[in-house]
XYZ file of C-alpha atoms in Angstrom:
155
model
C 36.835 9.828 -54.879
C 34.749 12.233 -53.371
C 31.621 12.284 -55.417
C 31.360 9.103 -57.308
C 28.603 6.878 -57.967
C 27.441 3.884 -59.297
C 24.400 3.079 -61.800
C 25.423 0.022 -64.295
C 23.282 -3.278 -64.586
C 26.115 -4.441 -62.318
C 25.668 -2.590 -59.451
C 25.132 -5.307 -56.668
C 28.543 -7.593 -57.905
C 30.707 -3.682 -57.872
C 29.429 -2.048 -54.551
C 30.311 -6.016 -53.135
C 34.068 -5.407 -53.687
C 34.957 -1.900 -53.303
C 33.752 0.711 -51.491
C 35.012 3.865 -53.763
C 31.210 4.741 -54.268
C 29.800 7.449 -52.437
C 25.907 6.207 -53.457
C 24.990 3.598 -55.940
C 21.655 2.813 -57.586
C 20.950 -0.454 -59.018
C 18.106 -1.563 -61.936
C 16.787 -5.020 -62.112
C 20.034 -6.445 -61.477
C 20.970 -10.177 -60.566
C 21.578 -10.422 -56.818
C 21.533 -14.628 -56.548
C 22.474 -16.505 -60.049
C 21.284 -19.495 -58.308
C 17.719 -18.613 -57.479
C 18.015 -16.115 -61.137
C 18.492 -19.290 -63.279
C 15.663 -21.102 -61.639
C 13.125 -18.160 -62.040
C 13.930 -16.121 -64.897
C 11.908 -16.465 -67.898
C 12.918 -18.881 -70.476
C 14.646 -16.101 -72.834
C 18.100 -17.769 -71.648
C 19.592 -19.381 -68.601
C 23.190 -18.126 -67.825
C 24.796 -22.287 -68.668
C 26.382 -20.467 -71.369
C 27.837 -17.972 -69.158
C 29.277 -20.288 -66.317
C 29.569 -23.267 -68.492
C 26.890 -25.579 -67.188
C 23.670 -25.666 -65.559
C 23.602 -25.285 -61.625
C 23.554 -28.185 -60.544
C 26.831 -29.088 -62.974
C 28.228 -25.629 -61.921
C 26.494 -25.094 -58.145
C 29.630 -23.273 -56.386
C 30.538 -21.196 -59.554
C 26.946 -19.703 -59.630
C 27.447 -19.074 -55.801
C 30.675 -17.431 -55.788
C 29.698 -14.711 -58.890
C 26.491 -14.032 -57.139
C 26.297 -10.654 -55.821
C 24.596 -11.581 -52.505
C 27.960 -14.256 -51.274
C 29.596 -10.468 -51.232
C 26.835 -8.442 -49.717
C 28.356 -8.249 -46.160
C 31.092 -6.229 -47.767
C 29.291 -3.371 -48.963
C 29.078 -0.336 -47.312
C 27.784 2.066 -50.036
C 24.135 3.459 -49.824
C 22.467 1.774 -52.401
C 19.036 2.423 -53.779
C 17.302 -0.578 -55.841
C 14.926 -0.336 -58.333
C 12.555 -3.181 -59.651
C 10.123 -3.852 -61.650
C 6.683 -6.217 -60.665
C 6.385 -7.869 -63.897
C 10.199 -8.346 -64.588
C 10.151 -12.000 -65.670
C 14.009 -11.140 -67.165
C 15.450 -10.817 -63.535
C 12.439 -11.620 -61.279
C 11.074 -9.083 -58.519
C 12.912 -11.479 -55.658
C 16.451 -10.847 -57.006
C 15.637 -7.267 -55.612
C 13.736 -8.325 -52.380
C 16.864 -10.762 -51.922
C 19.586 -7.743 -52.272
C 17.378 -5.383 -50.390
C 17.134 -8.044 -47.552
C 20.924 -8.859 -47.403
C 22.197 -5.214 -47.107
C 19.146 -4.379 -44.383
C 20.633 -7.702 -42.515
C 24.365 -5.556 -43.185
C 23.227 -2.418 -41.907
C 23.401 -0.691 -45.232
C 21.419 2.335 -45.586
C 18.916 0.822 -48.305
C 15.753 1.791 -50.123
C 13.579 -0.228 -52.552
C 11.071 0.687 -54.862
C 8.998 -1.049 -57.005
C 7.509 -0.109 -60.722
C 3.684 -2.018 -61.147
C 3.072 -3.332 -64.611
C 6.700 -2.646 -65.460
C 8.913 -5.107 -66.957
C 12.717 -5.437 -67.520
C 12.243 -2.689 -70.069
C 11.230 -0.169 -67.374
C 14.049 2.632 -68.746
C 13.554 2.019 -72.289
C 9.906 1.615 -72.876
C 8.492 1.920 -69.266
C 5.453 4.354 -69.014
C 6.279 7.581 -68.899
C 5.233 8.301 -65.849
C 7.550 5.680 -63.884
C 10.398 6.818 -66.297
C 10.183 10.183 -64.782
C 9.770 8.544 -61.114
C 12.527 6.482 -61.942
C 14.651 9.450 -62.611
C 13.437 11.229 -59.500
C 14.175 8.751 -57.017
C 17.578 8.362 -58.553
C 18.126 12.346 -58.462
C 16.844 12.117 -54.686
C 19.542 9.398 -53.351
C 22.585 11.324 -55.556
C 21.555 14.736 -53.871
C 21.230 12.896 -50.881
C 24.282 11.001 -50.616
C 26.640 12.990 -53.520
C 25.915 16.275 -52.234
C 24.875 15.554 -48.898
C 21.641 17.116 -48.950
C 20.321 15.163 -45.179
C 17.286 17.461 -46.355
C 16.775 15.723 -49.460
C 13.137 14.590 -50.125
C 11.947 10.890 -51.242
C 9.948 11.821 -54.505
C 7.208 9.812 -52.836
C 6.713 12.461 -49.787
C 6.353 15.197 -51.764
């Protein structure tokens, strides 16, 4: 595939095990269930999802966590975060971003102040648009293979 990309919620777990995408861009996703579970606000914790807390269910956590996968990725991949996401907490980006720096993955981050996990549904309308931008910048850049392609914060 010559000019596919990635942009789903689960970004970080698909660019870990297959390398079919030419650019991928990922939104407050889960990089670490681990660290996720003991951060996140107290909407839910994911025992319902691996069938136990983590300390009943420590290795399954681990092994459907993004980052045990991160030395496999290879696509560009831009994340985007918000500050005040209590949902999936600012570090689950910082740890992804980290990990694929450590891989030698061509990376950016960018962060969204007073934003929460909401940030493309009821962000302000200014970061919506930013959002978009930066996410038009790394497709141009890495779909069409613009190496002149701008970051929308340099112009």
């Amino acid at each position: 595939m010559k000019r596919c990309a990635d942009i789903p919620g689960s970004t970080n777990w698909i660019v870990g095990h297959t390398n079919r995408f030419k650019a991928a861009v990922t939104l407050r996703s889960v990089s670490n269930f681990i660290s996720d579970d003991g951060t996140r606000d107290g909407a839910y914790g994911h025992s319902p999802d691996f069938g136990g807390d983590i300390f009943q269910q420590f290795d399954l956590y681990w092994n459907r966590s993004p980052l045990k996968y991160a030395q496999n990725v290879k696509t560009p991949t831009l994340i985007l975060h918000s500050d005040n996401d209590y949902r999936v907490p600012i570090e689950q980006g910082e740890q992804w971003f980290r990990a694929l720096k450590h891989f030698g993955v061509t990376t950016e981050i960018v962060f969204f102040p007073r934003e929460n996990h909401n940030l493309t549904r009821t962000g302000e309308p200014k970061h919506l648009v930013e959002s978009l931008n930066w996410q038009l910048y790394w497709f141009d850049r890495f779909l069409n293979g613009n190496s002149n392609a701008v970051p929308p914060d340099m112009k």
